[in-house]
Every structure is written in C-alpha cells, then in structure tokens.
XYZ file of C-alpha atoms in Angstrom:
298
model
C 2.347 20.345 -24.626
C 5.184 17.821 -24.680
C 6.437 19.214 -21.365
C 2.894 19.070 -19.933
C 2.560 15.431 -20.968
C 5.903 14.653 -19.346
C 4.831 16.224 -16.020
C 1.570 14.255 -16.089
C 3.450 11.010 -16.821
C 5.993 11.681 -14.063
C 3.194 12.345 -11.563
C 1.559 9.045 -12.497
C 4.847 7.155 -12.024
C 5.516 8.754 -8.647
C 1.952 7.954 -7.564
C 2.487 4.298 -8.464
C 5.703 4.231 -6.422
C 3.919 5.882 -3.506
C 1.149 3.257 -3.531
C 3.635 0.392 -3.577
C 6.509 1.663 -1.439
C 5.201 4.600 0.638
C 5.707 8.336 0.679
C 9.097 8.337 2.375
C 10.712 7.000 -0.811
C 8.635 8.861 -3.380
C 8.125 12.356 -1.931
C 11.758 13.558 -2.195
C 11.701 12.529 -5.861
C 8.514 14.512 -6.468
C 9.817 17.566 -4.593
C 13.096 17.561 -6.535
C 11.234 17.258 -9.840
C 8.981 20.164 -8.835
C 11.907 22.434 -7.935
C 14.320 21.515 -10.723
C 11.921 21.047 -13.640
C 8.309 22.088 -13.114
C 9.058 25.464 -11.507
C 10.948 26.593 -14.608
C 8.061 25.497 -16.829
C 5.646 27.572 -14.738
C 7.799 30.671 -15.343
C 8.150 30.088 -19.097
C 6.205 31.869 -21.803
C 3.527 29.750 -23.478
C 0.202 30.022 -25.289
C -2.731 30.342 -22.880
C -3.976 26.785 -23.391
C -0.509 25.349 -22.734
C 0.024 27.583 -19.702
C -3.275 26.437 -18.158
C -2.488 22.798 -18.892
C 0.896 23.162 -17.157
C -0.735 24.842 -14.135
C -3.168 21.931 -13.958
C -0.413 19.308 -14.230
C 1.637 21.093 -11.562
C -1.358 21.329 -9.224
C -1.849 17.574 -9.464
C 1.836 16.973 -8.650
C 1.572 19.368 -5.683
C -1.498 17.534 -4.393
C 0.311 14.196 -4.643
C 3.380 15.620 -2.869
C 1.153 16.938 -0.077
C -0.525 13.554 0.220
C 2.869 11.890 0.570
C 3.881 14.425 3.233
C 0.768 13.385 5.193
C 1.920 9.779 4.858
C 5.212 10.781 6.492
C 3.454 12.643 9.301
C 4.722 16.041 8.066
C 1.365 17.739 8.450
C 2.438 21.376 8.273
C 4.414 20.719 5.090
C 1.472 18.809 3.638
C -0.846 21.749 4.203
C 1.544 24.088 2.394
C 1.579 21.762 -0.608
C -2.212 21.439 -0.493
C -2.771 25.200 -0.379
C -0.447 25.726 -3.359
C -2.211 22.897 -5.221
C -5.539 24.683 -4.657
C -4.048 27.947 -5.909
C -2.773 26.413 -9.147
C -5.885 24.295 -9.696
C -8.008 27.421 -9.321
C -5.821 29.381 -11.750
C -6.090 26.597 -14.331
C -9.826 26.018 -13.716
C -9.029 22.368 -12.936
C -12.121 21.434 -10.914
C -11.109 17.795 -10.495
C -7.786 18.545 -8.766
C -9.379 21.384 -6.786
C -12.032 19.032 -5.359
C -9.559 16.197 -4.860
C -7.230 18.487 -2.901
C -10.026 19.732 -0.634
C -10.992 16.134 0.000
C -7.346 15.285 0.768
C -7.304 18.086 3.318
C -10.467 16.613 4.851
C -8.847 13.170 5.045
C -5.863 14.718 6.828
C -8.177 16.508 9.277
C -10.307 13.440 10.057
C -7.211 11.301 10.627
C -6.022 13.935 13.128
C -9.482 13.823 14.791
C -10.429 17.366 13.783
C -13.963 16.312 12.882
C -15.635 19.720 12.362
C -12.788 20.952 10.097
C -12.881 17.641 8.200
C -16.622 18.099 7.646
C -16.146 21.689 6.480
C -13.489 20.642 3.953
C -15.465 17.616 2.719
C -18.539 19.806 2.195
C -16.416 22.381 0.342
C -15.087 19.640 -1.949
C -18.626 18.437 -2.683
C -19.888 21.973 -3.300
C -17.090 22.599 -5.817
C -17.952 19.490 -7.843
C -21.508 20.106 -8.995
C -20.896 18.360 -12.335
C -19.059 15.355 -10.875
C -19.619 11.921 -12.364
C -20.796 9.038 -10.177
C -17.335 7.783 -9.209
C -16.222 11.249 -8.097
C -19.529 11.681 -6.252
C -18.903 8.404 -4.400
C -15.323 9.549 -3.677
C -16.583 12.779 -2.086
C -19.659 11.382 -0.310
C -17.572 8.640 1.325
C -15.372 11.285 2.900
C -18.398 13.342 3.965
C -19.757 10.213 5.658
C -16.543 9.592 7.608
C -16.297 13.220 8.729
C -19.985 13.333 9.709
C -19.596 10.157 11.760
C -16.609 11.609 13.599
C -18.646 14.687 14.560
C -21.419 12.453 15.930
C -23.884 13.180 13.105
C -25.235 9.645 12.778
C -28.095 10.512 10.413
C -25.800 12.540 8.162
C -23.143 9.846 8.101
C -25.633 7.142 7.118
C -27.183 9.412 4.473
C -23.812 10.160 2.896
C -22.698 6.516 2.937
C -25.940 5.512 1.169
C -25.240 8.235 -1.383
C -21.698 6.917 -1.854
C -22.974 3.342 -2.306
C -25.577 4.419 -4.875
C -23.021 6.476 -6.790
C -20.549 3.578 -6.741
C -23.211 1.245 -8.154
C -23.734 3.675 -11.040
C -19.989 4.047 -11.572
C -19.329 0.292 -11.530
C -22.085 -0.299 -14.082
C -20.023 1.837 -16.477
C -16.957 -0.339 -16.030
C -14.018 -0.408 -13.654
C -11.768 2.640 -13.344
C -8.476 1.335 -12.030
C -6.575 3.884 -9.965
C -9.552 5.904 -8.725
C -12.214 5.487 -6.041
C -13.214 1.830 -6.076
C -15.196 -0.714 -3.992
C -12.220 -1.250 -1.646
C -12.138 2.469 -0.833
C -15.908 2.564 -0.374
C -15.814 -0.391 2.038
C -13.014 1.349 3.952
C -15.299 4.366 4.402
C -18.203 2.123 5.443
C -15.885 0.550 8.033
C -14.777 3.929 9.360
C -18.358 5.187 9.620
C -19.493 2.045 11.461
C -16.553 2.283 13.838
C -17.141 5.974 14.622
C -20.809 5.133 15.322
C -19.871 2.331 17.739
C -20.507 -0.731 15.547
C -17.138 -2.498 15.893
C -18.236 -5.900 14.476
C -19.784 -4.111 11.479
C -16.584 -2.106 11.030
C -14.563 -5.333 11.012
C -16.845 -6.909 8.412
C -16.547 -3.910 6.068
C -12.759 -3.714 6.489
C -12.473 -7.418 5.638
C -14.515 -6.824 2.494
C -12.285 -3.862 1.610
C -9.198 -6.049 1.978
C -10.765 -8.768 -0.180
C -11.415 -6.478 -3.180
C -8.337 -4.199 -2.965
C -6.030 -4.148 -5.994
C -2.691 -5.784 -5.196
C -0.631 -2.711 -6.154
C -1.941 -0.753 -3.146
C 0.621 -2.221 -0.770
C 0.800 0.690 1.668
C -2.984 0.759 2.091
C -2.943 -3.001 2.617
C -0.471 -2.689 5.507
C -2.317 0.175 7.193
C -5.808 -1.207 6.802
C -4.909 -4.765 7.843
C -3.254 -3.388 10.965
C -6.359 -1.298 11.681
C -8.515 -4.387 11.156
C -6.378 -6.310 13.660
C -6.757 -3.524 16.236
C -10.520 -3.778 15.953
C -10.493 -7.574 16.131
C -8.527 -7.312 19.374
C -10.956 -4.671 20.644
C -13.765 -7.243 20.639
C -11.540 -9.885 22.247
C -10.474 -11.891 19.186
C -6.754 -12.055 19.997
C -5.772 -14.926 17.716
C -7.699 -13.539 14.719
C -6.001 -10.186 15.333
C -2.592 -11.846 15.394
C -3.308 -13.581 12.080
C -4.262 -10.248 10.503
C -1.204 -8.506 11.944
C 0.992 -11.251 10.460
C -0.555 -10.455 7.063
C 0.257 -6.758 7.553
C 3.852 -7.656 8.449
C 4.204 -9.640 5.200
C 4.188 -6.346 3.257
C 5.462 -3.939 5.896
C 9.241 -4.263 5.189
C 8.658 -3.065 1.603
C 6.799 0.101 2.658
C 8.397 3.338 3.867
C 5.436 5.113 5.436
C 4.992 7.087 8.633
C 1.337 6.058 8.836
C 2.270 2.384 8.488
C 4.936 2.860 11.184
C 2.271 4.324 13.494
C 0.117 1.224 13.080
C 3.031 -1.119 13.835
C 3.990 0.920 16.901
C 0.382 0.673 18.086
C 0.512 -3.094 17.516
C 3.489 -3.473 19.854
C 1.682 -1.531 22.566
C -1.502 -3.583 22.219
C 0.395 -6.886 22.280
C 2.385 -6.145 25.438
C -0.365 -7.265 27.889
C -0.794 -10.555 25.977
C 2.780 -11.830 25.727
C 2.034 -14.904 27.864
C -0.143 -16.067 24.975
C 2.016 -18.108 22.574
C 0.344 -16.728 19.432
C 0.815 -13.128 20.552
C 4.407 -13.835 21.600
C 5.251 -15.352 18.209
C 3.860 -12.287 16.456
C 5.698 -9.911 18.790
C 8.999 -11.723 18.262
C 8.561 -11.743 14.484
C 7.661 -8.036 14.427
C 10.826 -7.166 16.367
C 12.895 -8.649 13.512
C 11.303 -6.458 10.824
C 10.365 -3.198 12.575
C 12.803 -0.354 13.361
C 13.904 -0.480 17.026
C 12.320 2.934 17.622
C 8.850 1.401 17.160
C 9.303 -1.491 19.591
C 7.653 -0.724 22.914
C-alpha cells in the first residue's frame, strides 16, 4: 500500500501543478511517471486489495493525464487516456473515477461542439453514479445541463441546472470541499447554459460570479474564463469592459502553459482587430503582443 499511497500523492501534486501552470508543463511529467513507475506496479504481484487499490490509483492518474491532453488540444491522445482510465476504474470497481472520466469525456465533447455525444456521455456518467453524494450529483448535473443546452433542450438544461443548484446547496451545508466541484464551477455551468440558450447578459453575470468565488490556485481556469467573459462582454457591445477583463486574463496568462488558454488569447487578437482605432483596445492589443507567442498574434 505504500506504493499506492505514493501514486495517489503524485497524482495530487501533478493536479496542483496543472491547475496553476497548465497541462503543457505537467502532462509530460505524469506520462513519464506512468511509464517508468506505475506500469511496473500494475504488473507486480500483490494481494487482491492492494492490486485493486493500485488499479484505482492508476485510473485516476490516467484520467488526469487525459484531461491535461485536452488542455493541450491533443484530443485523440486524450481519448486514449480516458478509455484506459475507464478500463482500470472498472477493473478496480472505482465508481468515482469511472463517473469522473465519463464526465471528462462529455466536457471534451461539448467543448468541441459535439452536443449529442456530450449529452450521451454526461447521462452515462450520471447513470453510473446512483449512490453519489450531493457534491458529485451537482458535478454531474452541471455537465448534463451544459450538454442539454448545446443540443437545444432548453427544458432539460434548466431542469438539470436547478438540480445542480439544489445539490450544491446540500453539499455546501456540509462544509466546503476544496479541490472538488464548488460554487465557481457551478456558476460557470450556469453561464454556459445561459449562453447556449441565448441569454448573453445572464451568461456574463454568472461568469462574473464564478470569477468572484474561484479559489486563487485555479490560475488556468481564471485565464480561460476571464477571456471568455471578455468575449461575451464585447458581444453585447461593451468594448471597454471587455478590455478590462482581458487585461485581467493577461495578468496570469504568462504563467500558464495551456493550449486552451492560447486559443482564448488568439481569439482575443482577432476580436480586437476591428477596434484598434479605439485607444483602450489598442493599449490592450499592444500589451498582449508583448506577452503572447508570435504565432497567436493575428
């Protein structure tokens, strides 16, 4: 069990690095650890309880590595990690990682605008978690809401988001659980649902609330979600507010190595181009050129 505990601890450390610095830094470390250390443990003889615990720990590391591959935009690689994570989670009867991985696959699908597949995967995650506690239920229902909204199922999306809010209220009454689904994540899902259903001002309001309550360690999420917020502010004609929000995203951006963050910054350059006669937009554009890789500057 000492080896199992070490794998669990290493996965937690890599996850912390991923949150703060992005998947491009952390994923190679996780992949090397999997190949050089964990693979040999999976082949070793052990009592049944230890063997299952190691399968469970490895499945969680595989899920995290797949999640980081998504962050880099390596979607085929991510799916291979996710499928292997499901295989090991199933073999170890680890329902939590099994459901979390299915939900991760749904997040990947919805971000790629494959709404029906995202809905199928989110429903599969929910169906596999019949005994989930309220925080896990909120975690899964929030994703079901986003996927339903993307498929145009307004009634379903609103039903699932109400379910997520009710479950989060129950979870929060039991005390905070740092590092899992939290009010910032719930407000992100509310924002995404409102946006998919055409309520841009409502989406902005929820994203601002998400930003307000997000833990400071989630630097990558802060960059991505602030940039998304700015895009939506610009969409309703609030150029100067958008520029202020983009400046906030740029404050953290140089410390994050993330393909998804890069995508948001590249989008920012494209959206700013028509507004460069505006002094505020020009200042932002000029600042961004000093911190972004040249390949992103349009």
